[in-house]
Amino acid sequence: MEAIQRLESSVRGYVRSFPTTFATAEANWMSDVSGRRYLDFLSGAGALNYGHNHPVMREALQEYLLGGGIAHGLDMATVAKREFLETFEALVLQPRHLEYRVQFPGPTGTNAVEAALKLARKVKQRSGILHFTRGFHGMTLGAIAVTGNGEVRQSAGVELSATDAMPFDGYFADGQRPEEHLEHLLDDPFSGIDQPAAAIVETVQGEGGVHVASDRWLQALERVCRERDILLIVDDIQAGVGRTGPFFSFESAGIKPDIVTLAKSISGMGLPMALVLIRPDLDIWAAGEHTGTFRGNNHAFVTARAALETFWSSDELSRRVDLHGQHIRQRLEQIVDDADGFEAQVRGRGMFNGLDCRIPDHGSAIAGACFDRGMIIETTGEKDKVLKVLPPLISPLEDLNYGLDILAEAIQSATAC
Ligand SMILES: *Cc1c(COP(=O)(O)O)cnc(C)c1O
């Protein structure tokens, strides 16, 4: 820990919230160097939906490594890539009647967002992108330009251009429908909004404070975009890969985005990997036009394929996420009811849930009290008011209950003072 404090840049973040040195992890538990165990209610910010070191993925990777499989091959054809694509088509795209070409950008989420925005602008020959209040799409300049958080925008250090923020579902307290506001601005030639190339949206806003878009609003957004020749990009980096129940978070709304970004849990084991899914007729990239050295992490292809085969050959995981998600929200409601003077709001879908404490820094005080009790949970949204409840999807029910007990205790202790 001393070396980390002395040598790692002050940009470090999570290490400050969870001040111990972790050594090993299994499923929904992490252990530090002293052997203390921590229940994981963060899942690598959504990168570990299947938990830590899943045995099937670990064995697949071990076998690949020991067999001398290609580790790095730029974007050349490899067995690992071919098999991942075949499995993704068979288990994800075909059963959902979705047709997409797959682009491998650099291996992080923000790389996928940059590629998606660049392609949308190229296709439509327009620069404008609509984004939504409280949205988060990554930390490179193009992604920051479509992110709501003022501090993140400030950190860019340059002018962020060619984007317009629009109200997300539920943004107006007075019941005004955000999609009507959007339509009005797009259709008013005096609004100052130029015809955009695309709109980019999260169905559940992860970093913006767990705000959930209704199916109705997503359908309206799709219609507004279609009617006006605007591409719809769903950033499913955090909400996708089963977090809300179905593989894609937009499935319940029945919409078909033109472009989808995936990262975080797609590799299955926390290895860096990102995808841009592109409606086939929009795939107008020239060869090598958006290149990069690490496009195609073969180790991640191996674990991603193992994850798809293990968890997406049936709807068992989706059903479990629905069930456990409902249970989590019910228990959170109960915790709020039981805590005197704690006026928190429960929001979420599937196992993507949040507890909005509504008081600045209250969420971080509770998260700190959870850490003291052996649980890892983070805050999100403005002024750390929202606790993000994001356990691995494979967490046993008894561990979910144990974590919720810790949370209830931490709330009692934090609201007492
Ligand atoms: C985490 C996240 C990103 C950025 O992904 P990185 O891998 O951190 O670059 C983009 N969009 C959403 C919705 C995210 O949650």
Short mmCIF file of C-alpha atoms and ligand atoms in Angstrom, two decimals:
data_model
loop_
_atom_site.label_atom_id
_atom_site.label_comp_id
_atom_site.label_asym_id
_atom_site.label_seq_id
_atom_site.Cartn_x
_atom_site.Cartn_y
_atom_site.Cartn_z
CA MET A 1 0.00 0.00 0.00
CA GLU A 2 2.88 2.38 0.86
CA ALA A 3 4.40 1.92 -2.61
CA ILE A 4 1.05 2.60 -4.23
CA GLN A 5 0.53 5.81 -2.25
CA ARG A 6 4.06 6.96 -3.03
CA LEU A 7 4.27 5.98 -6.68
CA GLU A 8 0.83 5.81 -8.23
CA SER A 9 -0.53 9.06 -9.63
CA SER A 10 -2.98 11.01 -7.53
CA VAL A 11 -5.55 10.15 -10.20
CA ARG A 12 -6.06 6.83 -8.41
CA GLY A 13 -9.62 6.47 -7.20
CA TYR A 14 -11.09 3.18 -6.01
CA VAL A 15 -7.94 2.46 -3.98
CA ARG A 16 -8.93 5.42 -1.82
CA SER A 17 -12.48 4.16 -1.25
CA PHE A 18 -11.29 0.64 -0.39
CA PRO A 19 -7.99 1.13 1.43
CA THR A 20 -6.53 -2.34 1.57
CA THR A 21 -4.40 -4.47 -0.75
CA PHE A 22 -6.38 -7.22 -2.44
CA ALA A 23 -4.70 -10.50 -3.26
CA THR A 24 -7.20 -13.06 -4.46
CA ALA A 25 -10.84 -13.33 -5.46
CA GLU A 26 -13.40 -15.98 -6.17
CA ALA A 27 -16.97 -15.58 -7.43
CA ASN A 28 -18.53 -12.75 -5.36
CA TRP A 29 -15.78 -12.50 -2.75
CA MET A 30 -12.41 -10.73 -2.66
CA SER A 31 -9.62 -11.29 -0.12
CA ASP A 32 -6.89 -8.92 0.97
CA VAL A 33 -3.30 -9.69 1.93
CA SER A 34 -4.24 -10.20 5.57
CA GLY A 35 -6.76 -12.85 4.53
CA ARG A 36 -9.79 -10.70 5.33
CA ARG A 37 -12.73 -11.44 3.02
CA TYR A 38 -14.94 -8.82 1.41
CA LEU A 39 -18.32 -9.37 -0.16
CA ASP A 40 -18.33 -7.80 -3.63
CA PHE A 41 -21.30 -5.51 -4.31
CA LEU A 42 -19.47 -3.60 -7.06
CA SER A 43 -18.49 -6.24 -9.64
CA GLY A 44 -15.66 -4.17 -11.09
CA ALA A 45 -18.19 -1.43 -11.89
CA GLY A 46 -20.06 -3.96 -14.01
CA ALA A 47 -17.06 -5.74 -15.54
CA LEU A 48 -17.53 -8.86 -13.41
CA ASN A 49 -21.16 -9.84 -13.92
CA TYR A 50 -20.17 -13.52 -13.69
CA GLY A 51 -17.99 -12.90 -10.63
CA HIS A 52 -14.24 -13.29 -10.17
CA ASN A 53 -12.22 -16.11 -11.72
CA HIS A 54 -15.09 -18.24 -12.91
CA PRO A 55 -13.66 -21.79 -13.13
CA VAL A 56 -14.92 -22.47 -16.67
CA MET A 57 -13.36 -19.29 -18.05
CA ARG A 58 -10.17 -19.72 -16.09
CA GLU A 59 -9.74 -23.26 -17.37
CA ALA A 60 -10.46 -22.24 -20.95
CA LEU A 61 -7.82 -19.54 -20.70
CA GLN A 62 -5.30 -21.85 -19.03
CA GLU A 63 -5.75 -24.41 -21.76
CA TYR A 64 -5.33 -21.75 -24.45
CA LEU A 65 -2.18 -20.36 -22.84
CA LEU A 66 -0.62 -23.77 -22.31
CA GLY A 67 -1.47 -24.76 -25.87
CA GLY A 68 0.51 -21.80 -27.22
CA GLY A 69 -2.57 -19.97 -28.55
CA ILE A 70 -1.99 -16.55 -30.13
CA ALA A 71 -1.82 -13.86 -27.45
CA HIS A 72 -1.44 -10.86 -29.74
CA GLY A 73 -2.16 -10.81 -33.42
CA LEU A 74 -3.27 -7.24 -34.19
CA ASP A 75 -6.60 -7.83 -35.92
CA MET A 76 -5.44 -10.85 -37.86
CA ALA A 77 -7.66 -13.90 -38.08
CA THR A 78 -7.15 -16.21 -35.13
CA VAL A 79 -8.97 -19.31 -33.98
CA ALA A 80 -9.98 -17.50 -30.79
CA LYS A 81 -11.54 -14.63 -32.76
CA ARG A 82 -13.35 -16.89 -35.19
CA GLU A 83 -14.78 -19.03 -32.42
CA PHE A 84 -15.89 -16.01 -30.41
CA LEU A 85 -17.72 -14.55 -33.43
CA GLU A 86 -19.40 -17.86 -34.25
CA THR A 87 -20.58 -18.24 -30.66
CA PHE A 88 -21.72 -14.61 -30.41
CA GLU A 89 -23.76 -15.04 -33.58
CA ALA A 90 -25.29 -18.35 -32.48
CA LEU A 91 -26.08 -17.52 -28.85
CA VAL A 92 -26.64 -13.76 -28.84
CA LEU A 93 -27.58 -12.39 -32.25
CA GLN A 94 -29.56 -15.16 -33.94
CA PRO A 95 -31.93 -16.03 -31.06
CA ARG A 96 -32.81 -12.32 -30.80
CA HIS A 97 -33.23 -11.85 -34.55
CA LEU A 98 -30.56 -9.17 -34.51
CA GLU A 99 -28.24 -8.55 -37.40
CA TYR A 100 -25.05 -6.67 -36.65
CA ARG A 101 -21.51 -6.55 -37.94
CA VAL A 102 -18.98 -6.66 -35.11
CA GLN A 103 -16.20 -4.11 -34.83
CA PHE A 104 -13.35 -4.66 -32.39
CA PRO A 105 -12.15 -1.22 -31.31
CA GLY A 106 -9.47 -0.74 -28.65
CA PRO A 107 -10.28 -2.85 -25.62
CA THR A 108 -12.02 -0.34 -23.33
CA GLY A 109 -15.54 1.02 -23.30
CA THR A 110 -14.55 4.53 -24.22
CA ASN A 111 -12.81 3.16 -27.35
CA ALA A 112 -16.10 1.60 -28.42
CA VAL A 113 -17.95 4.87 -27.85
CA GLU A 114 -15.37 6.84 -29.87
CA ALA A 115 -15.67 4.39 -32.75
CA ALA A 116 -19.49 4.48 -32.63
CA LEU A 117 -19.61 8.29 -32.71
CA LYS A 118 -17.03 8.48 -35.49
CA LEU A 119 -18.90 5.97 -37.62
CA ALA A 120 -22.27 7.69 -37.06
CA ARG A 121 -20.75 11.01 -38.16
CA LYS A 122 -19.19 9.39 -41.20
CA VAL A 123 -22.44 7.70 -42.21
CA LYS A 124 -24.61 10.78 -41.84
CA GLN A 125 -21.99 13.35 -42.85
CA ARG A 126 -23.12 15.46 -39.91
CA SER A 127 -21.26 16.23 -36.72
CA GLY A 128 -23.97 16.71 -34.10
CA ILE A 129 -24.65 14.05 -31.46
CA LEU A 130 -27.55 14.15 -29.01
CA HIS A 131 -26.83 12.85 -25.54
CA PHE A 132 -28.85 12.79 -22.36
CA THR A 133 -28.74 14.47 -18.98
CA ARG A 134 -26.64 12.54 -16.43
CA GLY A 135 -25.32 10.20 -19.13
CA PHE A 136 -21.79 8.79 -18.96
CA HIS A 137 -19.91 7.34 -21.89
CA GLY A 138 -16.21 7.29 -20.99
CA MET A 139 -13.20 9.47 -20.43
CA THR A 140 -11.71 10.20 -23.86
CA LEU A 141 -12.60 13.48 -25.53
CA GLY A 142 -15.38 12.31 -27.81
CA ALA A 143 -17.00 10.36 -24.99
CA ILE A 144 -16.61 13.24 -22.53
CA ALA A 145 -18.40 15.49 -25.01
CA VAL A 146 -21.50 13.28 -24.64
CA THR A 147 -21.22 12.92 -20.85
CA GLY A 148 -23.35 14.97 -18.46
CA ASN A 149 -21.10 15.25 -15.38
CA GLY A 150 -19.76 18.82 -15.23
CA GLU A 151 -16.51 17.86 -13.50
CA VAL A 152 -15.76 15.27 -16.15
CA ARG A 153 -16.51 17.81 -18.88
CA GLN A 154 -14.26 20.39 -17.18
CA SER A 155 -11.43 17.87 -17.01
CA ALA A 156 -11.30 17.72 -20.82
CA GLY A 157 -9.33 20.96 -20.93
CA VAL A 158 -10.56 21.78 -24.42
CA GLU A 159 -13.84 22.98 -25.81
CA LEU A 160 -16.28 20.11 -26.24
CA SER A 161 -18.21 20.63 -29.42
CA ALA A 162 -20.84 19.19 -31.75
CA THR A 163 -23.04 17.74 -29.04
CA ASP A 164 -26.39 18.71 -27.51
CA ALA A 165 -27.75 17.51 -24.16
CA MET A 166 -31.40 16.48 -24.00
CA PRO A 167 -33.52 15.47 -20.99
CA PHE A 168 -33.38 11.77 -20.05
CA ASP A 169 -36.53 9.93 -18.99
CA GLY A 170 -37.81 11.24 -15.66
CA TYR A 171 -35.67 14.38 -15.80
CA PHE A 172 -38.56 16.82 -15.43
CA ALA A 173 -40.12 16.85 -11.99
CA ASP A 174 -43.32 18.45 -13.32
CA GLY A 175 -44.30 15.48 -15.45
CA GLN A 176 -43.41 17.08 -18.78
CA ARG A 177 -42.57 14.31 -21.21
CA PRO A 178 -38.91 14.51 -22.20
CA GLU A 179 -39.58 12.99 -25.63
CA GLU A 180 -42.01 15.81 -26.42
CA HIS A 181 -39.40 18.33 -25.39
CA LEU A 182 -36.91 16.56 -27.67
CA GLU A 183 -39.28 16.49 -30.63
CA HIS A 184 -40.14 20.12 -30.12
CA LEU A 185 -36.50 21.22 -30.15
CA LEU A 186 -35.65 19.06 -33.17
CA ASP A 187 -38.59 20.35 -35.19
CA ASP A 188 -38.28 24.03 -34.26
CA PRO A 189 -36.08 25.71 -36.89
CA PHE A 190 -35.39 28.46 -34.36
CA SER A 191 -34.27 26.12 -31.52
CA GLY A 192 -30.60 26.30 -32.46
CA ILE A 193 -30.26 22.52 -32.63
CA ASP A 194 -28.68 21.43 -35.92
CA GLN A 195 -29.79 18.16 -37.45
CA PRO A 196 -27.70 15.58 -35.54
CA ALA A 197 -26.06 12.41 -36.85
CA ALA A 198 -27.03 10.27 -33.88
CA ALA A 199 -28.33 10.06 -30.34
CA ILE A 200 -26.41 8.06 -27.73
CA VAL A 201 -28.19 6.73 -24.66
CA GLU A 202 -27.85 4.34 -21.71
CA THR A 203 -31.02 2.44 -20.76
CA VAL A 204 -29.93 2.52 -17.12
CA GLN A 205 -27.47 5.29 -16.32
CA GLY A 206 -24.68 3.72 -14.29
CA GLU A 207 -22.32 6.55 -13.44
CA GLY A 208 -25.07 9.18 -13.54
CA GLY A 209 -26.87 7.79 -10.48
CA VAL A 210 -28.85 4.70 -11.57
CA HIS A 211 -31.61 6.42 -13.51
CA VAL A 212 -33.77 3.95 -15.40
CA ALA A 213 -35.31 4.67 -18.80
CA SER A 214 -38.80 3.23 -19.19
CA ASP A 215 -39.54 0.99 -22.16
CA ARG A 216 -42.11 3.57 -23.25
CA TRP A 217 -39.53 6.35 -23.36
CA LEU A 218 -36.99 4.19 -25.22
CA GLN A 219 -39.64 3.33 -27.80
CA ALA A 220 -40.49 7.01 -28.19
CA LEU A 221 -36.81 7.86 -28.56
CA GLU A 222 -36.41 5.24 -31.27
CA ARG A 223 -39.44 6.63 -33.10
CA VAL A 224 -38.22 10.24 -32.84
CA CYS A 225 -34.82 9.20 -34.21
CA ARG A 226 -36.25 7.10 -37.06
CA GLU A 227 -38.66 9.85 -38.15
CA ARG A 228 -35.81 12.34 -38.38
CA ASP A 229 -33.02 10.23 -39.90
CA ILE A 230 -31.02 10.21 -36.64
CA LEU A 231 -29.06 7.06 -35.77
CA LEU A 232 -29.77 5.51 -32.37
CA ILE A 233 -26.73 4.33 -30.42
CA VAL A 234 -27.35 2.36 -27.23
CA ASP A 235 -24.34 2.35 -24.94
CA ASP A 236 -24.83 -1.03 -23.26
CA ILE A 237 -21.38 -1.11 -21.70
CA GLN A 238 -22.64 -1.26 -18.12
CA ALA A 239 -26.32 -2.24 -18.50
CA GLY A 240 -25.69 -5.01 -21.03
CA VAL A 241 -24.48 -8.61 -20.69
CA GLY A 242 -27.32 -9.62 -18.39
CA ARG A 243 -27.08 -6.87 -15.79
CA THR A 244 -30.72 -5.87 -16.25
CA GLY A 245 -31.89 -9.44 -17.00
CA PRO A 246 -31.76 -10.03 -20.76
CA PHE A 247 -28.44 -10.05 -22.61
CA PHE A 248 -29.07 -6.57 -24.02
CA SER A 249 -30.73 -4.06 -21.73
CA PHE A 250 -32.97 -2.78 -24.53
CA GLU A 251 -34.63 -6.12 -25.25
CA SER A 252 -37.69 -5.50 -23.06
CA ALA A 253 -38.36 -2.24 -24.95
CA GLY A 254 -38.25 -4.15 -28.24
CA ILE A 255 -36.15 -1.47 -29.91
CA LYS A 256 -33.43 -2.13 -32.48
CA PRO A 257 -30.57 0.31 -32.07
CA ASP A 258 -28.51 1.10 -35.17
CA ILE A 259 -25.30 0.81 -33.19
CA VAL A 260 -24.61 -0.84 -29.82
CA THR A 261 -21.50 -0.55 -27.69
CA LEU A 262 -20.45 -3.34 -25.32
CA ALA A 263 -17.43 -3.68 -23.03
CA LYS A 264 -17.11 -4.27 -19.26
CA SER A 265 -18.56 -7.80 -18.78
CA ILE A 266 -18.40 -9.00 -22.39
CA SER A 267 -15.07 -10.79 -21.84
CA GLY A 268 -16.62 -12.65 -18.91
CA MET A 269 -13.61 -12.58 -16.65
CA GLY A 270 -12.67 -8.95 -16.41
CA LEU A 271 -10.19 -8.95 -19.28
CA PRO A 272 -10.22 -5.83 -21.48
CA MET A 273 -12.50 -6.24 -24.49
CA ALA A 274 -14.96 -3.98 -26.28
CA LEU A 275 -17.35 -4.34 -29.21
CA VAL A 276 -19.23 -2.03 -31.50
CA LEU A 277 -22.24 -3.70 -33.09
CA ILE A 278 -23.16 -2.07 -36.36
CA ARG A 279 -26.29 -2.41 -38.48
CA PRO A 280 -24.82 -4.09 -41.57
CA ASP A 281 -25.69 -1.34 -44.08
CA LEU A 282 -24.00 1.26 -41.87
CA ASP A 283 -20.70 -0.60 -41.86
CA ILE A 284 -19.04 1.75 -44.32
CA TRP A 285 -15.61 1.84 -42.67
CA ALA A 286 -12.71 1.69 -45.10
CA ALA A 287 -10.22 -1.08 -44.25
CA GLY A 288 -8.01 0.08 -41.39
CA GLU A 289 -9.77 3.43 -41.16
CA HIS A 290 -10.19 3.06 -37.40
CA THR A 291 -7.20 1.00 -36.44
CA GLY A 292 -5.25 0.29 -33.25
CA THR A 293 -2.69 -2.13 -31.87
CA PHE A 294 -4.89 -3.88 -29.34
CA ARG A 295 -7.99 -4.61 -31.35
CA GLY A 296 -8.66 -8.21 -30.66
CA ASN A 297 -7.62 -9.40 -27.23
CA ASN A 298 -7.37 -13.11 -27.95
CA HIS A 299 -7.34 -14.11 -24.29
CA ALA A 300 -10.55 -12.14 -23.83
CA PHE A 301 -12.06 -13.87 -26.90
CA VAL A 302 -11.42 -17.20 -25.22
CA THR A 303 -13.04 -16.22 -21.91
CA ALA A 304 -15.87 -14.34 -23.64
CA ARG A 305 -16.76 -17.42 -25.64
CA ALA A 306 -16.66 -19.61 -22.52
CA ALA A 307 -18.92 -17.10 -20.74
CA LEU A 308 -21.47 -17.09 -23.58
CA GLU A 309 -21.55 -20.89 -23.67
CA THR A 310 -21.86 -21.17 -19.90
CA PHE A 311 -24.49 -18.49 -19.33
CA TRP A 312 -26.35 -17.77 -22.56
CA SER A 313 -27.25 -21.21 -23.88
CA SER A 314 -30.47 -20.93 -21.85
CA ASP A 315 -32.49 -18.17 -20.17
CA GLU A 316 -31.61 -19.39 -16.69
CA LEU A 317 -29.35 -16.45 -15.84
CA SER A 318 -31.89 -13.89 -17.09
CA ARG A 319 -34.60 -15.41 -14.94
CA ARG A 320 -32.33 -15.49 -11.91
CA VAL A 321 -31.43 -11.81 -12.43
CA ASP A 322 -35.14 -10.88 -12.64
CA LEU A 323 -35.95 -12.79 -9.48
CA HIS A 324 -32.96 -11.67 -7.43
CA GLY A 325 -33.33 -8.12 -8.72
CA GLN A 326 -36.91 -7.94 -7.48
CA HIS A 327 -35.80 -9.36 -4.16
CA ILE A 328 -33.04 -6.75 -3.85
CA ARG A 329 -35.44 -3.87 -4.55
CA GLN A 330 -38.01 -5.20 -2.06
CA ARG A 331 -35.38 -5.52 0.63
CA LEU A 332 -34.00 -2.05 -0.14
CA GLU A 333 -37.53 -0.61 0.22
CA GLN A 334 -37.82 -2.41 3.55
CA ILE A 335 -34.46 -1.06 4.71
CA VAL A 336 -35.58 2.47 3.86
CA ASP A 337 -38.88 1.97 5.70
CA ASP A 338 -37.11 0.61 8.77
CA ALA A 339 -34.54 3.41 9.05
CA ASP A 340 -35.99 6.42 10.87
CA GLY A 341 -35.67 9.69 8.98
CA PHE A 342 -33.91 8.04 6.02
CA GLU A 343 -35.74 9.40 2.98
CA ALA A 344 -34.04 7.37 0.29
CA GLN A 345 -35.40 6.29 -3.08
CA VAL A 346 -34.89 2.85 -4.60
CA ARG A 347 -34.35 2.68 -8.37
CA GLY A 348 -33.25 -0.02 -10.72
CA ARG A 349 -33.91 -2.81 -13.17
CA GLY A 350 -32.75 -6.42 -12.87
CA MET A 351 -29.61 -6.50 -10.76
CA PHE A 352 -28.72 -2.91 -11.64
CA ASN A 353 -30.05 -1.05 -8.61
CA GLY A 354 -29.42 2.13 -6.67
CA LEU A 355 -30.38 3.69 -3.39
CA ASP A 356 -30.61 7.46 -3.70
CA CYS A 357 -29.89 8.88 -0.23
CA ARG A 358 -30.64 12.42 -1.47
CA ILE A 359 -28.16 14.03 0.92
CA PRO A 360 -24.71 15.02 -0.39
CA ASP A 361 -21.94 12.61 0.62
CA HIS A 362 -24.38 10.42 2.50
CA GLY A 363 -23.84 7.57 0.06
CA SER A 364 -20.07 7.64 0.58
CA ALA A 365 -20.48 7.63 4.38
CA ILE A 366 -22.63 4.51 4.11
CA ALA A 367 -20.26 2.89 1.61
CA GLY A 368 -17.41 3.52 4.06
CA ALA A 369 -19.38 1.92 6.88
CA CYS A 370 -20.01 -1.09 4.59
CA PHE A 371 -16.30 -1.43 3.87
CA ASP A 372 -15.58 -1.45 7.61
CA ARG A 373 -18.02 -4.36 7.82
CA GLY A 374 -16.37 -6.29 4.99
CA MET A 375 -18.33 -5.25 1.92
CA ILE A 376 -17.35 -3.42 -1.25
CA ILE A 377 -19.99 -1.05 -2.58
CA GLU A 378 -19.61 2.24 -4.46
CA THR A 379 -21.49 5.47 -4.91
CA THR A 380 -22.52 7.14 -8.12
CA GLY A 381 -24.22 10.27 -9.37
CA GLU A 382 -24.10 13.85 -8.25
CA LYS A 383 -22.34 14.44 -4.91
CA ASP A 384 -22.09 10.72 -4.14
CA LYS A 385 -25.71 10.59 -3.06
CA VAL A 386 -26.54 7.27 -4.69
CA LEU A 387 -25.32 3.87 -3.53
CA LYS A 388 -24.91 1.57 -6.49
CA VAL A 389 -25.96 -1.97 -5.61
CA LEU A 390 -24.14 -4.06 -8.21
CA PRO A 391 -23.32 -7.55 -6.96
CA PRO A 392 -22.16 -10.21 -9.43
CA LEU A 393 -25.18 -11.80 -11.13
CA ILE A 394 -24.08 -15.22 -9.89
CA SER A 395 -24.14 -14.20 -6.20
CA PRO A 396 -26.01 -16.79 -4.11
CA LEU A 397 -29.20 -15.48 -2.52
CA GLU A 398 -27.81 -15.94 0.98
CA ASP A 399 -24.84 -13.70 0.13
CA LEU A 400 -27.16 -11.08 -1.35
CA ASN A 401 -29.11 -11.13 1.90
CA TYR A 402 -25.92 -10.98 3.94
CA GLY A 403 -24.81 -7.90 1.95
CA LEU A 404 -28.19 -6.25 2.38
CA ASP A 405 -27.97 -6.89 6.14
CA ILE A 406 -24.59 -5.16 6.15
CA LEU A 407 -26.07 -2.29 4.17
CA ALA A 408 -28.97 -1.94 6.64
CA GLU A 409 -26.54 -1.85 9.56
CA ALA A 410 -24.30 0.66 7.82
CA ILE A 411 -27.32 2.89 7.14
CA GLN A 412 -28.34 2.68 10.81
CA SER A 413 -24.85 3.64 11.93
CA ALA A 414 -24.41 6.41 9.34
CA THR A 415 -27.83 7.97 9.96
CA ALA A 416 -27.39 7.79 13.76
CA CYS A 417 -24.61 10.37 13.74
C1 LIG B 1 -17.81 2.33 -17.95
C2 LIG B 1 -18.61 2.92 -19.05
C3 LIG B 1 -18.00 3.44 -20.20
C4 LIG B 1 -16.50 3.52 -20.35
O1 LIG B 1 -15.88 2.30 -20.33
P1 LIG B 1 -14.31 2.23 -20.01
O2 LIG B 1 -13.94 0.81 -20.20
O3 LIG B 1 -14.17 2.69 -18.58
O4 LIG B 1 -13.63 3.15 -20.95
C5 LIG B 1 -18.81 3.91 -21.22
N1 LIG B 1 -20.14 3.88 -21.12
C6 LIG B 1 -20.76 3.39 -20.03
C7 LIG B 1 -22.25 3.36 -19.99
C8 LIG B 1 -20.03 2.92 -18.95
O5 LIG B 1 -20.64 2.48 -17.86
#
